[in-house]
Amino acid sequence: MATSEEILKKINIVDVIGDSVALEKRGKNHLGLCPFHDEKTPSFSVSEEKQLYHCFGCKASGNAITFLKETKGLSGSEALKELAERAGLDYSVKARPNQRLYDALDAAKNVYHVLLTNSKKGEKALDYLTQRNIDDALIKRFELGVALPGSGGIYQALSGQSFLASELVDAGLLTQPTPPKDFFKDRLMVPIKDASGQVVGFSGRILSDGEPKYLNSAENVVFKKHDILFGLYEAKKAIKEKNRVLITEGFFDVFRAHQAGFGETVGLMGTALSSSHIQSLASLTQTFILVLDGDAAGQKATEDILPALTGLDVKVVTLPEGADLDTYLSERGAGGLSLLLEQALDPTAFTYQALQTTYDLTRIGEFERFKKVFYPRLKKESLTSQSYYLSQLAELTGIQEAVLRQDFLGSSVQKPPKIAPTWEMLDRYKKAELQMLHYFLHQEFYTRWFRREFKDVMYIDPRVRDIQFEIFEHYDLHPVSCLVYPLFKASLTPSQQRFLDAHVTLEKYPFNAEEFEDLINVLKQYQIKEKVTRLKADLMAASSQDEKIRIKESIDALKKELTHGIR
């Protein structure tokens, strides 16, 4: 069976992408309109030499496997199988662990969906969806279904497909094998899918009197609630196209948003946003917009989530008191939400506004408690923002702004800012190493490019080498297009974190693929110079004339490569 490397060597990425994107030869690359976002001027570049693509607009990048995964929604194995067939090579998709459980869940989804859409038994659930103004297109998009009253219905439907009762228990579809007893009964069924579209569980909404209103699959080997963002599979394309994600809470919040044209919306399975959630979303966009419920619980959830999103572009939409996204869109429509999105608050403004409802700032005791919460956040903001909020507080409390400023500056010992060395202070090779570090932290695409160019690298600064190894290992273990910098940095040693603080400025760095190619050439020059230096030492130590001639020829060849330029 062919390996992925063998398959990629046999195919031409220009042909693969050219099947769905009109490409035009421009110099050594091919250019076309990006399939991942709307554009009128081509910014999507395909390199036949490197067998990679990169969009200078939305930053999408990858190889032929990535392209098929992103455009066709295939898994990595499925993409390799399609490419192997194209290349005339043998490649079979290995069954993944717990495949029988996944098959059972898929089969159950189909049964529930058919019962809802093509059976009189589904009329009760359809009536409920009609009352909630959910249309047929959304029912089809999310593959909604219905579990009928009574016990053993799903077993009867699936036993004919060779599924054992014990397997259906393991998949969370039965509570017991003998006699078979359905886990979900008389409920609107919402399939819960992972990012690849694989059903991993269900949530059932009761259709008659009874509790609980919502019943989720129990956690098992394939369903881990903390790993799932509801609707991510359906939202991925829109998130990339709009370069933002709306994060809300309930299933119907997500349904209503998608139906109203906000297909970039996902829902939390609970109220927590885990590091795995952030990692999944950050591979698609760096812009996160929180649209949680407009009650105390929603506000508390927003406050709890914000610290984990440090370093990302984050906004908070404040819904009216007591409203959720479903009810708000039902009453105000897409135009109402668009207006709220325009008025979205940054995290500091949200915290400031939220704390004003918690504390009476005209009472000195409550103002002191307010300071303990707000001042630490304000210290992370620019001097302009600090001045703005201190001015607002002076007007609100009646305390002189000069007094507030002195109080704010004295609220903790102010450490002198670290002065990172300017690029001019570094020689060109050290500078290139540090600049490359920015690119590796920015996108996985650049690590693959680097690895194609270098097999064995001599580093100038061992600290850069160690951090670079950590970055590469992170991408190897987490197959995403970009890492979440704050989370990655937190995984490093304190000395490595200090090094990044002193030398890396991701927010202000002007990323450019042409510069990266120049940096590669600079480091290649350094590698050659180091090899020449080592060969000269070998030349001095050489004992035989033949050995000296051989080493001298190697030195001359390397010098010639330097003189005529590196390709």
XYZ file of C-alpha atoms in Angstrom:
567
model
C 0.000 0.000 0.000
C 1.361 3.422 -0.962
C 2.398 5.915 1.731
C 1.173 9.515 1.819
C 4.622 10.713 0.672
C 4.541 8.363 -2.334
C 1.043 9.503 -3.251
C 1.960 13.191 -3.047
C 5.019 12.633 -5.234
C 2.863 11.027 -7.933
C 0.236 13.746 -8.223
C 0.477 17.399 -9.299
C -1.263 19.837 -7.005
C -1.944 22.175 -9.947
C -4.051 19.455 -11.596
C -5.884 18.626 -8.357
C -6.794 22.228 -7.588
C -7.359 23.016 -11.273
C -10.341 20.637 -11.273
C -12.311 23.148 -9.213
C -10.380 26.444 -9.448
C -9.498 28.282 -12.671
C -5.731 28.780 -12.461
C -3.517 30.981 -14.614
C 0.262 30.640 -14.863
C 1.962 33.715 -13.379
C 5.743 33.396 -13.335
C 6.700 30.186 -11.548
C 3.336 29.877 -9.750
C -0.342 29.577 -10.725
C -2.892 32.148 -9.574
C -6.666 31.987 -9.185
C -9.656 33.113 -7.124
C -9.533 31.648 -3.631
C -12.126 28.896 -3.036
C -12.110 29.598 0.700
C -13.370 33.194 0.669
C -15.121 35.609 -1.679
C -12.789 37.775 -3.734
C -12.698 39.516 -7.098
C -8.939 39.879 -7.446
C -6.995 36.576 -7.435
C -4.850 36.088 -4.340
C -4.757 32.283 -4.302
C -1.305 31.032 -5.320
C -0.376 27.429 -6.174
C 3.284 26.437 -6.313
C 3.988 23.498 -8.618
C 7.586 23.456 -7.424
C 6.722 23.178 -3.725
C 3.375 21.368 -4.263
C 1.696 23.819 -1.893
C -1.039 26.455 -2.092
C -1.376 29.697 -0.173
C -3.972 32.473 -0.157
C -2.603 35.928 0.602
C -6.132 37.071 1.460
C -7.574 34.584 3.981
C -4.202 32.851 4.689
C -5.523 29.382 3.784
C -2.608 27.110 2.965
C -1.648 23.480 2.586
C -1.001 20.640 0.166
C -3.252 18.484 -2.036
C -4.484 16.486 0.962
C -5.419 19.655 2.854
C -7.202 21.055 -0.202
C -9.454 18.011 -0.599
C -10.160 17.896 3.137
C -11.173 21.558 3.227
C -13.112 21.744 -0.063
C -14.843 18.361 0.041
C -15.118 17.781 3.777
C -13.078 14.563 3.558
C -11.036 12.989 6.309
C -7.290 12.700 5.780
C -7.595 9.023 4.842
C -10.441 9.713 2.429
C -8.442 12.483 0.757
C -5.432 10.180 0.392
C -7.633 7.464 -1.087
C -8.964 9.869 -3.732
C -5.451 11.081 -4.581
C -4.163 7.487 -4.741
C -6.888 6.551 -7.207
C -5.951 9.587 -9.259
C -2.296 8.503 -9.266
C -3.102 4.846 -9.961
C -1.706 3.708 -6.614
C -3.114 1.320 -4.052
C -4.328 2.875 -0.817
C -6.994 1.494 1.477
C -8.599 3.415 4.310
C -7.970 1.621 7.564
C -10.975 1.182 9.819
C -10.510 3.484 12.789
C -10.985 2.306 16.372
C -14.650 2.044 17.418
C -15.763 2.079 13.783
C -18.788 -0.078 14.634
C -20.002 2.545 17.108
C -19.614 5.298 14.521
C -21.485 3.167 11.980
C -24.298 2.563 14.474
C -24.604 6.287 15.228
C -24.698 7.132 11.509
C -27.343 4.484 10.911
C -29.419 5.783 13.842
C -29.164 9.341 12.493
C -30.562 8.146 9.169
C -33.438 6.285 10.849
C -34.380 9.285 12.997
C -34.163 11.630 9.990
C -36.384 9.437 7.778
C -38.956 9.121 10.563
C -39.116 12.925 10.801
C -39.184 13.793 7.113
C -40.884 10.823 5.435
C -43.285 9.360 7.962
C -46.611 10.337 9.488
C -45.105 9.339 12.816
C -42.877 12.400 12.563
C -45.716 14.934 12.246
C -45.682 15.815 15.947
C -41.998 16.769 15.776
C -42.491 18.615 12.471
C -45.338 20.613 14.039
C -43.009 21.564 16.887
C -40.314 22.698 14.435
C -42.921 24.695 12.485
C -43.930 26.444 15.710
C -40.262 27.310 16.244
C -40.066 28.621 12.626
C -37.433 26.074 11.593
C -37.571 25.495 7.825
C -36.989 22.354 5.736
C -33.568 23.523 4.525
C -32.257 23.713 8.079
C -33.808 20.336 8.986
C -31.887 18.849 6.072
C -28.671 20.768 6.789
C -28.463 19.552 10.402
C -30.123 16.192 9.620
C -32.680 16.548 12.420
C -34.815 13.542 13.288
C -37.316 12.103 15.744
C -37.236 9.239 18.245
C -40.687 7.687 18.620
C -42.433 6.882 21.922
C -42.070 3.346 23.230
C -39.096 1.055 23.663
C -36.991 -0.993 21.286
C -37.784 1.023 18.146
C -34.205 1.889 17.295
C -33.106 -1.688 18.007
C -35.741 -3.063 15.622
C -34.568 -0.622 12.931
C -30.853 -1.327 13.355
C -30.808 -5.042 14.205
C -31.735 -5.664 10.583
C -28.436 -3.932 9.698
C -26.456 -6.517 11.719
C -25.929 -4.324 14.796
C -25.910 -6.154 18.104
C -27.870 -4.845 21.072
C -24.617 -4.655 23.052
C -23.091 -2.402 20.361
C -26.104 -0.092 20.505
C -25.707 0.117 24.288
C -22.040 1.082 23.830
C -23.086 3.714 21.246
C -25.522 5.240 23.761
C -28.655 4.305 21.770
C -29.997 1.665 24.208
C -29.988 1.705 27.998
C -29.960 -2.095 28.217
C -29.600 -4.981 25.750
C -32.228 -7.367 27.156
C -34.977 -6.521 26.624
C -33.800 -3.714 24.323
C -34.758 -0.343 25.779
C -34.283 2.907 23.844
C -32.262 5.674 25.461
C -34.173 8.340 23.459
C -37.984 8.206 23.332
C -40.523 10.767 22.069
C -37.859 13.364 21.362
C -36.758 15.664 18.562
C -33.311 14.297 17.717
C -30.347 16.577 17.099
C -27.231 14.760 15.806
C -24.034 15.949 17.480
C -21.096 15.828 15.077
C -17.381 16.306 15.403
C -15.445 18.717 13.185
C -15.211 16.136 10.385
C -18.993 15.602 10.281
C -18.966 12.243 12.048
C -21.954 11.728 14.367
C -20.643 11.087 17.891
C -23.876 11.420 19.854
C -27.326 12.967 20.048
C -29.341 15.482 22.004
C -33.069 14.825 22.291
C -35.635 17.559 22.998
C -38.766 16.216 24.751
C -41.930 16.510 22.637
C -44.423 15.879 25.454
C -44.610 16.594 29.173
C -41.642 15.234 31.015
C -38.110 15.843 32.183
C -35.399 16.488 31.330
C -36.257 18.909 28.534
C -32.987 18.015 26.793
C -31.338 14.605 27.088
C -27.779 14.224 25.786
C -25.943 11.019 24.972
C -23.910 9.797 27.903
C -20.181 10.318 27.471
C -18.405 7.262 26.085
C -15.358 6.349 24.011
C -16.584 8.354 20.989
C -18.512 11.190 22.664
C -16.545 13.613 24.825
C -18.721 16.642 25.491
C -15.806 18.972 26.265
C -14.286 18.307 22.814
C -17.420 19.193 20.828
C -18.593 22.534 19.468
C -22.107 22.110 18.141
C -22.461 23.097 14.492
C -18.721 23.422 13.822
C -18.868 20.988 10.895
C -21.718 22.944 9.287
C -20.096 26.305 10.095
C -16.483 25.701 8.978
C -16.865 27.040 5.458
C -18.683 30.209 6.558
C -16.153 30.824 9.352
C -13.337 30.814 6.810
C -15.233 32.935 4.300
C -16.244 35.583 6.862
C -13.068 35.240 8.928
C -14.979 35.211 12.202
C -16.916 32.835 14.443
C -20.010 33.603 16.500
C -20.110 31.555 19.699
C -23.485 31.024 21.352
C -25.116 28.501 23.705
C -28.177 26.482 22.667
C -28.984 24.302 19.670
C -31.853 26.556 18.624
C -29.603 29.609 18.928
C -27.349 27.972 16.331
C -30.321 26.916 14.155
C -31.814 30.393 14.160
C -28.470 32.052 13.381
C -27.756 29.740 10.425
C -31.282 30.229 9.110
C -30.876 34.019 9.369
C -27.683 33.972 7.301
C -25.086 33.750 10.093
C -23.672 30.380 9.089
C -20.453 31.100 10.994
C -22.210 30.347 14.313
C -21.323 27.472 16.671
C -22.764 26.476 20.026
C -21.178 25.487 23.325
C -22.094 22.120 24.801
C -22.504 23.760 28.213
C -21.079 27.163 29.083
C -17.337 26.460 28.998
C -14.954 27.066 26.101
C -12.121 24.555 26.421
C -8.585 24.799 25.082
C -9.448 22.167 22.447
C -12.403 24.324 21.330
C -10.136 27.367 21.019
C -7.538 25.337 19.121
C -10.159 24.078 16.638
C -11.589 27.536 16.006
C -8.235 29.320 15.858
C -7.234 27.088 12.944
C -10.118 28.710 11.024
C -10.110 32.321 12.275
C -8.565 34.615 14.880
C -11.798 36.617 15.344
C -14.078 35.321 18.112
C -17.449 36.961 18.851
C -19.251 35.834 22.015
C -23.059 35.966 21.791
C -24.181 34.302 25.017
C -27.521 34.661 26.774
C -28.523 38.066 28.120
C -28.947 36.910 31.721
C -26.687 36.629 34.761
C -25.570 33.117 33.801
C -24.694 34.223 30.260
C -22.755 37.218 31.572
C -20.882 35.023 34.070
C -20.048 32.512 31.309
C -18.703 35.339 29.136
C -16.541 36.646 31.981
C -15.167 33.135 32.580
C -14.358 32.573 28.897
C -12.599 35.882 28.144
C -9.274 35.195 29.945
C -8.710 32.068 27.810
C -8.990 34.158 24.622
C -6.145 36.558 25.403
C -4.156 37.301 22.265
C -7.077 36.742 19.889
C -9.364 39.340 18.323
C -12.353 39.073 20.671
C -15.669 40.927 20.745
C -18.711 40.538 22.989
C -22.302 41.046 21.853
C -24.596 42.025 24.715
C -28.135 40.706 24.215
C -31.070 42.390 26.003
C -31.840 41.187 29.528
C -33.405 37.713 29.447
C -32.972 37.221 25.691
C -31.071 34.466 23.945
C -29.940 34.503 20.321
C -32.942 32.446 19.190
C -35.544 34.795 20.680
C -33.617 37.912 19.651
C -33.417 36.858 15.996
C -37.069 35.802 16.050
C -38.076 39.291 17.206
C -35.467 41.541 15.536
C -34.294 39.483 12.560
C -30.903 39.470 10.854
C -30.795 43.263 10.720
C -31.066 43.483 14.496
C -28.173 41.098 15.027
C -26.075 42.868 12.391
C -26.540 46.099 14.349
C -25.486 44.400 17.595
C -22.412 42.986 15.873
C -21.437 46.501 14.775
C -21.815 47.634 18.402
C -19.939 44.649 19.883
C -17.649 45.472 22.809
C -14.018 44.602 23.283
C -13.305 42.545 26.451
C -12.280 45.558 28.557
C -15.386 47.554 27.593
C -17.569 44.518 28.363
C -15.939 44.034 31.763
C -16.298 47.742 32.567
C -19.974 47.719 31.595
C -20.687 44.467 33.455
C -19.001 45.638 36.667
C -21.085 48.808 36.718
C -24.187 46.636 37.127
C -22.495 44.730 39.962
C -21.060 47.594 42.011
C -22.434 50.974 43.061
C -19.445 53.119 42.155
C -20.720 56.101 44.137
C -20.053 54.139 47.371
C -16.370 54.085 48.305
C -16.413 50.521 49.663
C -17.910 49.120 46.459
C -15.599 51.254 44.337
C -12.606 49.707 46.128
C -13.926 46.218 45.282
C -14.523 47.341 41.670
C -10.882 48.483 41.438
C -9.555 45.078 42.474
C -11.332 43.480 39.525
C -11.032 46.183 36.854
C -7.605 47.732 37.408
C -5.605 44.520 36.624
C -7.402 44.233 33.274
C -6.979 47.939 32.528
C -3.215 47.685 33.120
C -2.981 45.421 30.053
C -4.516 48.108 27.812
C -2.831 50.948 25.939
C -2.184 54.305 27.604
C -4.999 55.768 25.477
C -7.494 53.205 26.786
C -6.300 53.724 30.341
C -6.795 57.471 30.023
C -10.283 56.978 28.516
C -11.561 54.708 31.309
C -10.023 56.768 34.109
C -11.744 59.823 32.645
C -15.052 57.905 32.547
C -14.604 56.827 36.162
C -13.822 60.380 37.264
C -17.075 61.597 35.724
C -19.051 58.678 37.176
C -17.658 58.818 40.735
C -16.888 62.505 41.139
C -13.290 61.685 42.098
C -10.677 63.887 40.420
C -9.061 62.180 37.433
C -5.554 63.060 38.682
C -6.310 61.294 41.971
C -7.665 58.235 40.144
C -4.606 58.131 37.896
C -2.230 58.254 40.865
C -4.291 55.544 42.575
C -4.266 53.405 39.405
C -0.516 53.729 38.858
C 0.174 52.916 42.485
C -2.152 49.911 42.626
C 0.813 47.608 41.939
C 4.535 48.016 41.452
C 5.122 49.061 37.867
C 7.938 47.024 36.375
C 10.003 48.812 33.772
C 9.126 47.507 30.322
C 11.529 45.049 28.727
C 13.316 46.534 25.784
C 13.561 44.012 22.998
C 16.690 44.367 20.903
C 16.051 46.193 17.680
C 16.587 44.238 14.476
C 19.477 46.551 13.638
C 21.326 45.343 16.756
C 21.423 41.781 15.436
C 23.515 40.365 12.621
C 21.529 39.285 9.577
C 21.643 35.571 10.428
C 20.427 35.942 14.004
C 17.808 38.346 12.736
C 16.625 35.795 10.163
C 16.303 33.090 12.847
C 14.148 35.324 15.018
C 12.050 36.494 12.104
C 11.425 32.883 11.081
C 10.207 32.140 14.588
C 7.405 34.651 13.982
C 6.317 32.799 10.846
C 6.328 29.396 12.563
C 4.167 30.790 15.382
C 1.879 32.389 12.801
C 1.015 29.451 10.524
C 1.828 25.745 10.170
C 2.206 26.309 6.406
C 5.607 27.926 7.026
C 6.888 25.012 9.104
C 6.157 22.641 6.229
C 7.912 24.998 3.809
C 10.952 25.155 6.111
C 11.077 21.373 6.492
C 11.042 20.927 2.730
C 14.069 23.215 2.384
C 16.183 21.974 5.313
C 16.998 18.438 6.403
C 19.795 19.264 8.831
C 20.036 22.762 10.313
C 22.838 24.466 12.233
C 21.392 27.040 14.614
C 23.018 30.226 15.845
C 20.943 30.584 19.014
C 20.098 27.328 20.856
C 17.116 29.079 22.482
C 15.577 29.634 19.045
C 16.325 25.998 18.168
C 14.568 24.660 21.285
C 11.474 26.829 20.812
C 11.343 25.949 17.120
C 11.389 22.246 18.021
C 8.510 22.851 20.460
C 6.511 24.592 17.710
C 7.088 21.773 15.218
C 6.148 19.149 17.805
C 2.980 21.086 18.636
C 1.897 21.090 14.986
C 2.756 17.396 14.668
C 0.558 16.535 17.654
C -2.216 19.010 16.810
C -3.007 18.985 13.057
C -4.176 22.612 12.726
C -3.157 25.411 10.365
C -2.215 27.816 13.155
C -1.612 27.558 16.891
C -3.211 29.628 19.661
C -0.201 31.638 20.789
C -1.230 32.246 24.441
C -1.964 28.523 24.976
C 1.234 27.420 23.251
C 3.337 29.935 25.175
C 1.870 28.708 28.466
C 3.177 25.206 27.659
C 6.806 26.415 27.499
C 9.341 26.786 30.291
C 9.513 30.144 32.114
C 12.846 30.972 30.440
C 11.394 30.247 26.993
C 8.381 32.435 27.787
C 10.703 35.273 28.782
C 12.646 34.840 25.551
C 9.440 35.140 23.499
C 8.342 38.194 25.499
C 11.643 39.865 24.693
C 11.916 38.956 21.007
C 8.508 38.174 19.500
C 5.856 40.727 18.503
C 3.244 38.756 16.568
C 0.580 41.464 16.562
C 2.757 43.966 14.710
C 4.771 41.666 12.463
C 4.229 42.278 8.692
C 3.963 38.684 7.475
C 4.856 38.202 3.822
C 5.574 34.954 1.931
C 8.230 36.660 -0.228
C 10.108 37.761 2.891
C 9.939 34.206 4.239
C 11.548 32.933 1.044
C 14.300 35.549 1.484
C 14.809 34.388 5.080
C 15.232 30.804 3.887
C 17.940 31.953 1.501
C 19.697 33.891 4.265
C 19.750 30.809 6.495
C 20.969 28.686 3.591
C 23.872 31.096 3.234
C 24.621 30.687 6.941
C 24.539 26.890 6.604
C 27.031 27.077 3.729
C 29.351 29.445 5.594
C 29.315 27.171 8.632
C 30.088 24.159 6.438
C 32.992 26.064 4.858
C 34.329 26.956 8.301
C 34.186 23.316 9.394
C 35.773 22.096 6.160
C 38.631 24.575 6.585
C 39.285 23.069 10.004
C 39.203 19.610 8.442
C 41.619 20.836 5.747
C 44.128 21.947 8.373
C 43.876 18.548 10.064
C 44.008 16.489 6.847
C 47.041 14.189 6.602
C 46.972 13.024 2.980
C 47.196 15.092 -0.177
C 44.153 13.313 -1.678
C 42.053 14.192 1.342
C 43.173 17.834 1.155
C 42.249 18.001 -2.548
C 38.815 16.486 -1.854
C 38.098 18.941 0.974
C 39.380 21.882 -1.092
C 37.036 20.912 -3.941
C 34.105 20.786 -1.511
C 35.007 24.246 -0.182
C 35.263 25.680 -3.703
C 31.880 24.191 -4.646
C 30.241 25.746 -1.579
C 31.877 29.132 -2.240
C 30.674 28.962 -5.846
C 27.133 28.320 -4.606
C 27.387 31.401 -2.395
C 28.794 33.534 -5.211
C 26.160 32.539 -7.776
C 23.263 32.694 -5.347
C 21.111 30.068 -3.692
C 18.010 28.680 -5.364
